[in-house]
Amino acid sequence: MSIKFYRPTTPSRRQMSVSGFDGVDKKAKPERSLTEVKKKHSGRNNHGRITVRHRGGANRRKFRIIDFKRKRMDEEATVLRLEYDPNRSAFIALCEFEDGERIYILAPVGLKAGDKVVSSSTADIKPGNCLPIANIPVGTVIHNIE
């Protein structure tokens, strides 16, 4: 993933950088079965009165349901695409199992469309694979712990 550096047009922009969108499909619609509408409170309390001003409106952000548990052991899934998620700083990967079930996982650096990921106690040490902590060798780079 590349890093985009901004030109110093203001003092705060001088230090600003963001991750690039290499390999991320920004135009793809999120998988409908894996999204929920996030309820907005619009600055109102439990009585419905405005307690925080200037909140409300805007577009509804859909919350993507991420599979952190990875319970389907010893089954290989194919990464269909990487997607942008407005609710977190990490990108997410849409994966499909051989029976057609789809899940979202957090996308580690180096994962790309077409890669195979697996959750297993004997899986190879590759980006996207999931192993129990006891089976991970010392010194291995870890990107997500559940």
Coordinates of C-alpha atoms in Angstrom, one line a residue:
M1 CA 0.0 0.0 0.0
S2 CA 1.3 3.4 -0.9
I3 CA 1.2 6.5 1.3
K4 CA -0.1 9.8 0.0
F5 CA 1.7 12.9 1.3
Y6 CA -0.1 16.2 1.1
R7 CA 1.5 19.5 -0.1
P8 CA 2.1 21.9 2.7
T9 CA -0.7 24.4 1.8
T10 CA -1.4 25.0 5.5
P11 CA 0.6 24.3 8.7
S12 CA -1.5 21.2 9.5
R13 CA -1.2 19.8 6.0
R14 CA 2.6 19.9 6.2
Q15 CA 2.6 16.7 8.4
M16 CA -0.5 15.0 6.9
S17 CA -0.4 11.7 5.1
V18 CA -3.0 9.0 4.4
S19 CA -2.8 5.4 3.0
G20 CA -3.3 5.0 -0.7
F21 CA -6.2 3.0 -2.2
D22 CA -4.0 0.6 -4.2
G23 CA -6.0 -2.5 -5.0
V24 CA -9.1 -1.3 -3.2
D25 CA -12.4 -1.3 -5.1
K26 CA -13.9 2.1 -4.1
K27 CA -16.9 1.9 -6.4
A28 CA -18.1 -1.6 -5.3
K29 CA -21.3 -1.6 -3.4
P30 CA -21.1 -3.4 0.0
E31 CA -22.5 -6.9 0.2
R32 CA -26.1 -6.4 1.2
S33 CA -26.4 -9.5 3.4
L34 CA -23.4 -8.4 5.4
T35 CA -24.5 -4.8 6.2
E36 CA -26.7 -3.2 8.8
V37 CA -28.0 0.4 9.0
K38 CA -26.3 2.2 11.9
K39 CA -28.9 4.0 14.0
K40 CA -28.3 7.7 14.4
H41 CA -29.2 9.6 17.5
S42 CA -29.0 13.1 16.0
G43 CA -27.9 14.6 19.3
R44 CA -31.0 13.6 21.2
N45 CA -31.3 11.9 24.6
N46 CA -33.7 9.2 25.7
H47 CA -36.5 11.8 26.0
G48 CA -36.1 12.8 22.4
R49 CA -34.8 16.3 23.3
I50 CA -31.8 17.9 21.6
T51 CA -28.9 17.8 24.0
V52 CA -26.1 18.3 21.5
R53 CA -26.7 21.0 18.9
H54 CA -25.8 20.8 15.2
R55 CA -26.1 17.0 14.9
G56 CA -28.2 15.1 12.4
G57 CA -28.9 14.9 8.7
A58 CA -26.1 13.6 6.5
N59 CA -26.0 10.3 4.7
R60 CA -26.6 7.0 6.5
R61 CA -23.5 4.9 7.0
K62 CA -24.0 1.2 6.6
F63 CA -22.2 -0.9 9.2
R64 CA -20.3 -3.8 7.7
I65 CA -20.5 -7.1 9.7
I66 CA -16.9 -8.4 10.1
D67 CA -16.3 -12.0 10.9
F68 CA -13.7 -11.7 13.7
K69 CA -14.1 -15.3 15.0
R70 CA -13.4 -17.1 11.8
K71 CA -15.2 -20.2 13.0
R72 CA -15.2 -22.2 9.7
M73 CA -12.0 -24.2 10.3
D74 CA -10.1 -25.9 7.6
E75 CA -12.2 -24.4 4.8
E76 CA -10.6 -22.3 2.1
A77 CA -12.1 -19.0 1.1
T78 CA -11.2 -16.8 -1.9
V79 CA -10.8 -13.1 -1.6
L80 CA -13.2 -11.5 -4.1
R81 CA -12.2 -7.8 -3.6
L82 CA -10.9 -5.3 -1.1
E83 CA -13.3 -2.6 0.0
Y84 CA -13.2 0.7 1.8
D85 CA -15.0 0.8 5.1
P86 CA -16.1 4.2 6.5
N87 CA -16.5 2.8 10.0
R88 CA -12.8 1.9 10.5
S89 CA -9.3 2.8 9.4
A90 CA -8.5 -0.7 8.0
F91 CA -9.7 -1.9 4.6
I92 CA -11.9 -5.0 4.5
A93 CA -11.8 -8.0 2.3
L94 CA -14.9 -9.8 0.9
C95 CA -14.2 -13.5 0.9
E96 CA -16.3 -16.3 -0.5
F97 CA -16.3 -20.0 0.6
E98 CA -16.8 -22.8 -1.9
D99 CA -20.4 -23.3 -0.8
G100 CA -21.2 -19.6 -1.7
E101 CA -21.2 -18.1 1.8
R102 CA -19.6 -14.7 1.9
I103 CA -17.9 -13.0 4.9
Y104 CA -15.9 -9.8 5.5
I105 CA -12.5 -10.0 7.2
L106 CA -10.0 -7.3 8.0
A107 CA -7.6 -7.0 5.1
P108 CA -3.9 -7.3 6.1
V109 CA -1.2 -5.6 4.0
G110 CA -0.3 -7.8 1.1
L111 CA -3.7 -9.4 0.6
K112 CA -5.2 -8.9 -2.8
A113 CA -8.2 -10.2 -4.9
G114 CA -7.9 -13.8 -5.9
D115 CA -5.8 -14.9 -2.8
K116 CA -6.9 -17.9 -0.8
V117 CA -7.3 -17.5 3.0
V118 CA -8.0 -20.3 5.6
S119 CA -8.6 -20.6 9.3
S120 CA -6.8 -23.7 10.6
S121 CA -4.5 -24.8 13.4
T122 CA -2.0 -26.0 10.7
A123 CA -2.4 -23.2 8.1
D124 CA 0.6 -21.6 6.4
I125 CA 2.0 -18.3 7.7
K126 CA 0.6 -16.1 5.0
P127 CA -1.3 -12.8 5.0
G128 CA -5.0 -13.4 5.8
N129 CA -4.6 -16.9 7.3
C130 CA -6.0 -17.4 10.9
L131 CA -4.3 -19.6 13.5
P132 CA -4.5 -20.1 17.2
I133 CA -1.9 -18.1 19.2
A134 CA -0.3 -21.3 20.5
N135 CA 0.5 -22.3 16.9
I136 CA 2.0 -19.0 15.7
P137 CA 5.9 -19.1 15.7
V138 CA 7.7 -16.5 17.7
G139 CA 8.6 -13.4 15.7
T140 CA 5.7 -13.7 13.3
V141 CA 4.0 -10.4 12.4
I142 CA 0.4 -10.4 13.6
H143 CA -2.2 -7.9 12.3
N144 CA -5.4 -8.8 14.3
I145 CA -6.0 -10.7 17.6
E146 CA -9.5 -12.0 18.6

